[in-house]
Amino acid sequence: MTLRLTRWGHSCVRFDDETRHLVVDPGAFSRLDDALAGAQAILVTHEHADHLAVETVADAVRGGVPLWGPAPVVALLREAGAPQERLHVVSGGDHVEAAGFQVRVLGEWHAVIHPDIPRIPNVAYLVAGVLHPGDAHVQPTDAPDVLLLPISGPWFSLTDAVDRARDIGARRIVPIHDGLLNDRGLGLLHTLVGRLVRDSELVVLTAGESLELAHPGGDVMTGTHPDLPPHADEIPLLEQDETIPPRPEEEVADVARAVPDPLGHGGGQ
């Protein structure tokens, strides 16, 4: 039985095999029609609109799809007309079954955006060896097979992304939370994460692309996206003509190329 992880934009992913269909974080920056078609259950990490498109998700719940999320998520959906009996509050430490998947709930709070902005509840989900942290810094007790790694946001930086990826130690990393980036920014961040996180394979999925996951008790299968960004020794020289002032992304790449991490993670030339 083939189990696939499909990305539907920003932080929205879906788990599918022949009989089970589970969606995580169907937000406003995602391809919601594709993500929710035939869904049997929904998990939401927190209430922000890029992770929860309230009206669309409430329609899905009214149509019979059960949902799990923190209390503020459930409250918003209830106010939008979703039936209470299909809404389930979760918090860190819970274990639930959703669409036939065993789900472990981790974490408690959204990462700090700014000291003046109150923090909100944010849970992470561990499903089929895949960790979806939402917008939180979560440290599981065991390394997951796949880390869905936020790479951009008002609460996040490249340093955060690299440090979280190293700490968690997943076999594979799929970048997410990139809805505010243009193609140039995406390429640069993918390249730098691929260079600086040596011990994990970087798998870049655009919307609609899938990664095959391990069968229970079996080997990890190969992802479907072949075009990975350059790895450690392949950061491109972004400007060959040195008479032209360097662009910001060239300066970042030059720093990454020339100044390795003090502990040797960056692997200098």
mmCIF file of C-alpha atoms in Angstrom:
data_model
loop_
_atom_site.group_PDB
_atom_site.id
_atom_site.type_symbol
_atom_site.label_atom_id
_atom_site.label_comp_id
_atom_site.label_asym_id
_atom_site.label_seq_id
_atom_site.Cartn_x
_atom_site.Cartn_y
_atom_site.Cartn_z
ATOM 1 C CA MET A 1 0.000 0.000 0.000
ATOM 2 C CA THR A 2 1.546 3.298 -1.114
ATOM 3 C CA LEU A 3 1.396 6.189 1.349
ATOM 4 C CA ARG A 4 1.965 9.633 -0.130
ATOM 5 C CA LEU A 5 2.564 13.039 1.369
ATOM 6 C CA THR A 6 1.345 15.743 -1.017
ATOM 7 C CA ARG A 7 1.954 19.444 -0.553
ATOM 8 C CA TRP A 8 -0.841 21.835 -1.506
ATOM 9 C CA GLY A 9 0.913 25.155 -0.935
ATOM 10 C CA HIS A 10 2.358 27.087 2.008
ATOM 11 C CA SER A 11 1.826 24.853 5.087
ATOM 12 C CA CYS A 12 -0.938 22.591 3.782
ATOM 13 C CA VAL A 13 -0.138 18.914 3.268
ATOM 14 C CA ARG A 14 -2.189 15.797 2.738
ATOM 15 C CA PHE A 15 -1.596 12.133 3.576
ATOM 16 C CA ASP A 16 -3.135 9.599 1.174
ATOM 17 C CA ASP A 17 -3.109 5.892 0.563
ATOM 18 C CA GLU A 18 -5.705 3.708 -1.104
ATOM 19 C CA THR A 19 -8.222 4.139 1.721
ATOM 20 C CA ARG A 20 -7.148 7.043 3.969
ATOM 21 C CA HIS A 21 -7.127 10.784 3.255
ATOM 22 C CA LEU A 22 -5.962 13.264 5.905
ATOM 23 C CA VAL A 23 -5.344 17.024 5.487
ATOM 24 C CA VAL A 24 -3.217 19.264 7.713
ATOM 25 C CA ASP A 25 -3.462 23.088 7.828
ATOM 26 C CA PRO A 26 -5.742 23.989 4.911
ATOM 27 C CA GLY A 27 -5.130 27.733 5.010
ATOM 28 C CA ALA A 28 -5.833 30.713 2.807
ATOM 29 C CA PHE A 29 -2.507 30.466 0.927
ATOM 30 C CA SER A 30 -3.177 26.866 -0.109
ATOM 31 C CA ARG A 31 -4.939 25.146 -3.008
ATOM 32 C CA LEU A 32 -7.969 24.343 -0.923
ATOM 33 C CA ASP A 33 -10.134 22.632 -3.537
ATOM 34 C CA ASP A 34 -7.386 20.101 -4.251
ATOM 35 C CA ALA A 35 -6.397 19.703 -0.616
ATOM 36 C CA LEU A 36 -9.912 19.061 0.689
ATOM 37 C CA ALA A 37 -11.364 16.968 -2.155
ATOM 38 C CA GLY A 38 -12.380 13.640 -0.636
ATOM 39 C CA ALA A 39 -10.751 14.422 2.713
ATOM 40 C CA GLN A 40 -11.800 12.182 5.594
ATOM 41 C CA ALA A 41 -10.313 14.261 8.432
ATOM 42 C CA ILE A 42 -8.564 17.579 9.032
ATOM 43 C CA LEU A 43 -5.864 18.591 11.504
ATOM 44 C CA VAL A 44 -5.147 22.280 12.208
ATOM 45 C CA THR A 45 -2.101 23.490 14.125
ATOM 46 C CA HIS A 46 -3.402 26.978 15.012
ATOM 47 C CA GLU A 47 -5.886 29.678 14.113
ATOM 48 C CA HIS A 48 -3.915 31.963 11.771
ATOM 49 C CA ALA A 49 -5.536 32.389 8.364
ATOM 50 C CA ASP A 50 -2.587 30.962 6.430
ATOM 51 C CA HIS A 51 -3.187 27.692 8.307
ATOM 52 C CA LEU A 52 -6.973 27.791 8.664
ATOM 53 C CA ALA A 53 -9.349 29.117 5.994
ATOM 54 C CA VAL A 54 -12.289 29.316 8.387
ATOM 55 C CA GLU A 55 -15.268 29.481 6.035
ATOM 56 C CA THR A 56 -13.984 26.858 3.599
ATOM 57 C CA VAL A 57 -12.994 24.474 6.370
ATOM 58 C CA ALA A 58 -16.303 25.028 8.189
ATOM 59 C CA ASP A 59 -18.080 23.997 4.982
ATOM 60 C CA ALA A 60 -16.026 20.798 4.890
ATOM 61 C CA VAL A 61 -16.891 20.030 8.507
ATOM 62 C CA ARG A 62 -20.568 20.693 7.825
ATOM 63 C CA GLY A 63 -20.222 18.210 4.967
ATOM 64 C CA GLY A 64 -19.163 15.481 7.382
ATOM 65 C CA VAL A 65 -15.390 15.839 7.789
ATOM 66 C CA PRO A 66 -14.201 15.716 11.433
ATOM 67 C CA LEU A 67 -11.518 18.132 12.592
ATOM 68 C CA TRP A 68 -8.954 18.298 15.388
ATOM 69 C CA GLY A 69 -7.221 21.470 16.585
ATOM 70 C CA PRO A 70 -6.505 23.727 19.572
ATOM 71 C CA ALA A 71 -9.432 25.316 21.402
ATOM 72 C CA PRO A 72 -9.324 28.669 19.528
ATOM 73 C CA VAL A 73 -9.508 26.817 16.190
ATOM 74 C CA VAL A 74 -12.560 24.875 17.332
ATOM 75 C CA ALA A 75 -14.189 28.084 18.612
ATOM 76 C CA LEU A 76 -13.728 29.865 15.271
ATOM 77 C CA LEU A 77 -15.209 26.969 13.342
ATOM 78 C CA ARG A 78 -18.126 26.611 15.717
ATOM 79 C CA GLU A 79 -18.876 30.325 15.259
ATOM 80 C CA ALA A 80 -18.775 29.767 11.484
ATOM 81 C CA GLY A 81 -21.472 27.108 11.755
ATOM 82 C CA ALA A 82 -19.453 23.899 11.929
ATOM 83 C CA PRO A 83 -21.254 21.280 14.065
ATOM 84 C CA GLN A 84 -19.736 20.797 17.502
ATOM 85 C CA GLU A 85 -19.907 16.991 17.328
ATOM 86 C CA ARG A 86 -17.322 16.967 14.514
ATOM 87 C CA LEU A 87 -14.924 19.380 16.253
ATOM 88 C CA HIS A 88 -12.305 17.980 18.632
ATOM 89 C CA VAL A 89 -9.994 20.011 20.891
ATOM 90 C CA VAL A 90 -6.425 18.702 21.237
ATOM 91 C CA SER A 91 -3.351 19.770 23.169
ATOM 92 C CA GLY A 92 0.204 18.559 23.568
ATOM 93 C CA GLY A 93 0.440 14.964 24.798
ATOM 94 C CA ASP A 94 -2.784 13.779 23.168
ATOM 95 C CA HIS A 95 -2.969 10.754 20.888
ATOM 96 C CA VAL A 96 -5.864 10.592 18.433
ATOM 97 C CA GLU A 97 -6.956 8.617 15.405
ATOM 98 C CA ALA A 98 -7.891 10.699 12.354
ATOM 99 C CA ALA A 99 -8.879 9.178 8.988
ATOM 100 C CA GLY A 100 -7.363 5.922 10.204
ATOM 101 C CA PHE A 101 -3.980 7.493 11.019
ATOM 102 C CA GLN A 102 -2.487 7.408 14.496
ATOM 103 C CA VAL A 103 -1.638 11.021 15.373
ATOM 104 C CA ARG A 104 0.580 12.234 18.187
ATOM 105 C CA VAL A 105 0.000 15.820 19.323
ATOM 106 C CA LEU A 106 3.004 17.876 20.496
ATOM 107 C CA GLY A 107 3.736 21.392 21.639
ATOM 108 C CA GLU A 108 1.679 24.176 23.113
ATOM 109 C CA TRP A 109 2.465 27.713 21.882
ATOM 110 C CA HIS A 110 3.069 29.602 18.667
ATOM 111 C CA ALA A 111 6.619 30.918 18.351
ATOM 112 C CA VAL A 112 7.145 34.534 19.431
ATOM 113 C CA ILE A 113 6.443 36.981 16.589
ATOM 114 C CA HIS A 114 7.135 40.105 18.681
ATOM 115 C CA PRO A 115 6.959 40.711 22.432
ATOM 116 C CA ASP A 116 4.011 43.057 21.861
ATOM 117 C CA ILE A 117 1.972 40.346 20.099
ATOM 118 C CA PRO A 118 0.271 37.853 22.443
ATOM 119 C CA ARG A 119 1.121 34.236 21.806
ATOM 120 C CA ILE A 120 -1.595 31.791 20.784
ATOM 121 C CA PRO A 121 -1.909 28.017 21.154
ATOM 122 C CA ASN A 122 -0.133 26.007 18.446
ATOM 123 C CA VAL A 123 0.148 22.233 18.387
ATOM 124 C CA ALA A 124 2.357 20.085 16.211
ATOM 125 C CA TYR A 125 1.321 16.758 14.691
ATOM 126 C CA LEU A 126 3.386 13.618 14.181
ATOM 127 C CA VAL A 127 1.728 11.425 11.553
ATOM 128 C CA ALA A 128 3.251 8.419 9.767
ATOM 129 C CA GLY A 129 6.748 9.541 10.691
ATOM 130 C CA VAL A 130 6.135 13.119 9.493
ATOM 131 C CA LEU A 131 6.359 16.098 11.862
ATOM 132 C CA HIS A 132 4.251 19.169 11.051
ATOM 133 C CA PRO A 133 5.189 21.853 13.610
ATOM 134 C CA GLY A 134 2.825 24.589 12.484
ATOM 135 C CA ASP A 135 4.447 27.827 13.652
ATOM 136 C CA ALA A 136 6.076 26.384 16.760
ATOM 137 C CA HIS A 137 9.519 25.245 17.855
ATOM 138 C CA VAL A 138 8.851 21.619 18.784
ATOM 139 C CA GLN A 139 11.421 19.014 19.777
ATOM 140 C CA PRO A 140 10.157 15.409 19.513
ATOM 141 C CA THR A 141 11.789 12.716 21.614
ATOM 142 C CA ASP A 142 12.727 10.707 18.510
ATOM 143 C CA ALA A 143 13.817 11.980 15.112
ATOM 144 C CA PRO A 144 10.974 11.805 12.578
ATOM 145 C CA ASP A 145 11.484 10.428 9.098
ATOM 146 C CA VAL A 146 10.301 13.699 7.531
ATOM 147 C CA LEU A 147 10.353 17.209 8.978
ATOM 148 C CA LEU A 148 8.061 19.766 7.381
ATOM 149 C CA LEU A 149 10.366 22.736 7.908
ATOM 150 C CA PRO A 150 9.078 26.334 7.919
ATOM 151 C CA ILE A 151 11.592 28.476 6.035
ATOM 152 C CA SER A 152 10.049 31.945 6.128
ATOM 153 C CA GLY A 153 7.703 34.025 8.258
ATOM 154 C CA PRO A 154 7.501 37.027 10.598
ATOM 155 C CA TRP A 155 8.491 34.722 13.466
ATOM 156 C CA PHE A 156 11.228 32.803 11.660
ATOM 157 C CA SER A 157 14.665 33.274 10.096
ATOM 158 C CA LEU A 158 17.174 31.185 8.182
ATOM 159 C CA THR A 159 19.063 30.690 11.451
ATOM 160 C CA ASP A 160 15.913 29.311 13.085
ATOM 161 C CA ALA A 161 15.275 26.969 10.153
ATOM 162 C CA VAL A 162 18.798 25.560 10.145
ATOM 163 C CA ASP A 163 18.974 25.196 13.931
ATOM 164 C CA ARG A 164 15.578 23.485 14.133
ATOM 165 C CA ALA A 165 16.460 21.098 11.311
ATOM 166 C CA ARG A 166 19.771 20.175 12.962
ATOM 167 C CA ASP A 167 18.178 19.712 16.386
ATOM 168 C CA ILE A 168 15.358 17.512 15.100
ATOM 169 C CA GLY A 169 17.588 15.393 12.864
ATOM 170 C CA ALA A 170 14.976 14.082 10.437
ATOM 171 C CA ARG A 171 16.125 11.873 7.593
ATOM 172 C CA ARG A 172 14.381 14.151 5.090
ATOM 173 C CA ILE A 173 13.295 17.783 5.125
ATOM 174 C CA VAL A 174 10.428 19.237 3.088
ATOM 175 C CA PRO A 175 10.383 23.058 3.181
ATOM 176 C CA ILE A 176 7.008 24.653 3.959
ATOM 177 C CA HIS A 177 5.611 28.021 5.103
ATOM 178 C CA ASP A 178 6.925 29.870 2.065
ATOM 179 C CA GLY A 179 3.829 31.699 0.847
ATOM 180 C CA LEU A 180 5.387 35.139 1.324
ATOM 181 C CA LEU A 181 8.470 34.402 -0.810
ATOM 182 C CA ASN A 182 9.096 35.002 -4.493
ATOM 183 C CA ASP A 183 10.971 32.500 -6.671
ATOM 184 C CA ARG A 184 14.332 34.168 -6.072
ATOM 185 C CA GLY A 185 13.912 34.018 -2.300
ATOM 186 C CA LEU A 186 12.747 30.417 -2.452
ATOM 187 C CA GLY A 187 15.750 29.347 -4.484
ATOM 188 C CA LEU A 188 18.183 31.062 -2.174
ATOM 189 C CA LEU A 189 16.692 29.634 1.026
ATOM 190 C CA HIS A 190 16.455 26.125 -0.416
ATOM 191 C CA THR A 191 20.105 26.316 -1.443
ATOM 192 C CA LEU A 192 21.289 27.550 1.939
ATOM 193 C CA VAL A 193 19.246 25.028 3.928
ATOM 194 C CA GLY A 194 20.536 22.255 1.662
ATOM 195 C CA ARG A 195 24.093 23.423 2.281
ATOM 196 C CA LEU A 196 23.893 23.993 6.014
ATOM 197 C CA VAL A 197 21.848 20.956 7.101
ATOM 198 C CA ARG A 198 24.288 18.222 6.163
ATOM 199 C CA ASP A 199 22.666 15.231 7.786
ATOM 200 C CA SER A 200 19.206 15.461 6.198
ATOM 201 C CA GLU A 201 18.086 15.082 2.597
ATOM 202 C CA LEU A 202 16.294 18.173 1.289
ATOM 203 C CA VAL A 203 13.199 17.375 -0.801
ATOM 204 C CA VAL A 204 11.525 20.388 -2.395
ATOM 205 C CA LEU A 205 7.841 19.926 -3.233
ATOM 206 C CA THR A 206 5.829 22.496 -5.137
ATOM 207 C CA ALA A 207 2.039 22.502 -4.875
ATOM 208 C CA GLY A 208 0.649 19.189 -6.059
ATOM 209 C CA GLU A 209 3.929 17.277 -5.838
ATOM 210 C CA SER A 210 4.216 14.202 -3.622
ATOM 211 C CA LEU A 211 6.707 12.258 -1.558
ATOM 212 C CA GLU A 212 6.255 8.550 -0.906
ATOM 213 C CA LEU A 213 6.572 7.633 2.749
ATOM 214 C CA ALA A 214 7.760 4.489 4.495
ATOM 215 C CA HIS A 215 5.433 1.550 4.784
ATOM 216 C CA PRO A 216 4.881 0.578 8.421
ATOM 217 C CA GLY A 217 7.948 -1.428 9.368
ATOM 218 C CA GLY A 218 9.381 -1.018 5.873
ATOM 219 C CA ASP A 219 11.981 1.039 4.098
ATOM 220 C CA VAL A 220 11.659 4.671 3.194
ATOM 221 C CA MET A 221 10.608 5.050 -0.414
ATOM 222 C CA THR A 222 11.901 7.557 -2.924
ATOM 223 C CA GLY A 223 10.349 10.976 -3.373
ATOM 224 C CA THR A 224 8.729 11.923 -6.660
ATOM 225 C CA HIS A 225 10.435 15.279 -7.055
ATOM 226 C CA PRO A 226 13.838 14.820 -8.738
ATOM 227 C CA ASP A 227 15.109 18.396 -8.957
ATOM 228 C CA LEU A 228 16.667 19.095 -5.598
ATOM 229 C CA PRO A 229 18.516 22.352 -5.040
ATOM 230 C CA PRO A 230 22.337 22.372 -5.072
ATOM 231 C CA HIS A 231 23.933 20.875 -1.994
ATOM 232 C CA ALA A 232 26.920 21.885 0.074
ATOM 233 C CA ASP A 233 29.574 22.550 -2.535
ATOM 234 C CA GLU A 234 27.237 23.709 -5.278
ATOM 235 C CA ILE A 235 26.002 27.164 -4.210
ATOM 236 C CA PRO A 236 26.053 29.010 -7.530
ATOM 237 C CA LEU A 237 28.105 32.106 -8.170
ATOM 238 C CA LEU A 238 25.134 34.402 -8.609
ATOM 239 C CA GLU A 239 27.055 37.151 -10.382
ATOM 240 C CA GLN A 240 29.989 36.232 -12.620
ATOM 241 C CA ASP A 241 30.748 39.828 -13.676
ATOM 242 C CA GLU A 242 32.563 41.247 -10.648
ATOM 243 C CA THR A 243 32.273 44.791 -12.003
ATOM 244 C CA ILE A 244 28.590 44.652 -11.092
ATOM 245 C CA PRO A 245 27.808 45.360 -7.419
ATOM 246 C CA PRO A 246 26.754 42.154 -5.649
ATOM 247 C CA ARG A 247 23.081 41.546 -5.117
ATOM 248 C CA PRO A 248 21.910 40.747 -1.552
ATOM 249 C CA GLU A 249 21.455 37.066 -2.344
ATOM 250 C CA GLU A 250 25.002 36.864 -3.740
ATOM 251 C CA GLU A 251 26.393 38.314 -0.535
ATOM 252 C CA VAL A 252 24.470 35.759 1.525
ATOM 253 C CA ALA A 253 25.732 32.926 -0.676
ATOM 254 C CA ASP A 254 29.309 34.215 -0.469
ATOM 255 C CA VAL A 255 29.120 34.274 3.317
ATOM 256 C CA ALA A 256 27.716 30.753 3.444
ATOM 257 C CA ARG A 257 30.423 29.577 1.065
ATOM 258 C CA ALA A 258 33.325 31.229 2.818
ATOM 259 C CA VAL A 259 32.438 31.113 6.521
ATOM 260 C CA PRO A 260 31.431 27.674 7.775
ATOM 261 C CA ASP A 261 29.626 27.016 11.017
ATOM 262 C CA PRO A 262 32.132 26.967 13.906
ATOM 263 C CA LEU A 263 31.140 23.386 14.697
ATOM 264 C CA GLY A 264 31.774 22.285 11.159
ATOM 265 C CA HIS A 265 28.160 21.819 10.052
ATOM 266 C CA GLY A 266 28.501 24.237 7.160
ATOM 267 C CA GLY A 267 31.494 22.523 5.578
ATOM 268 C CA GLY A 268 33.590 25.409 4.232
ATOM 269 C CA GLN A 269 35.497 25.218 0.986
#
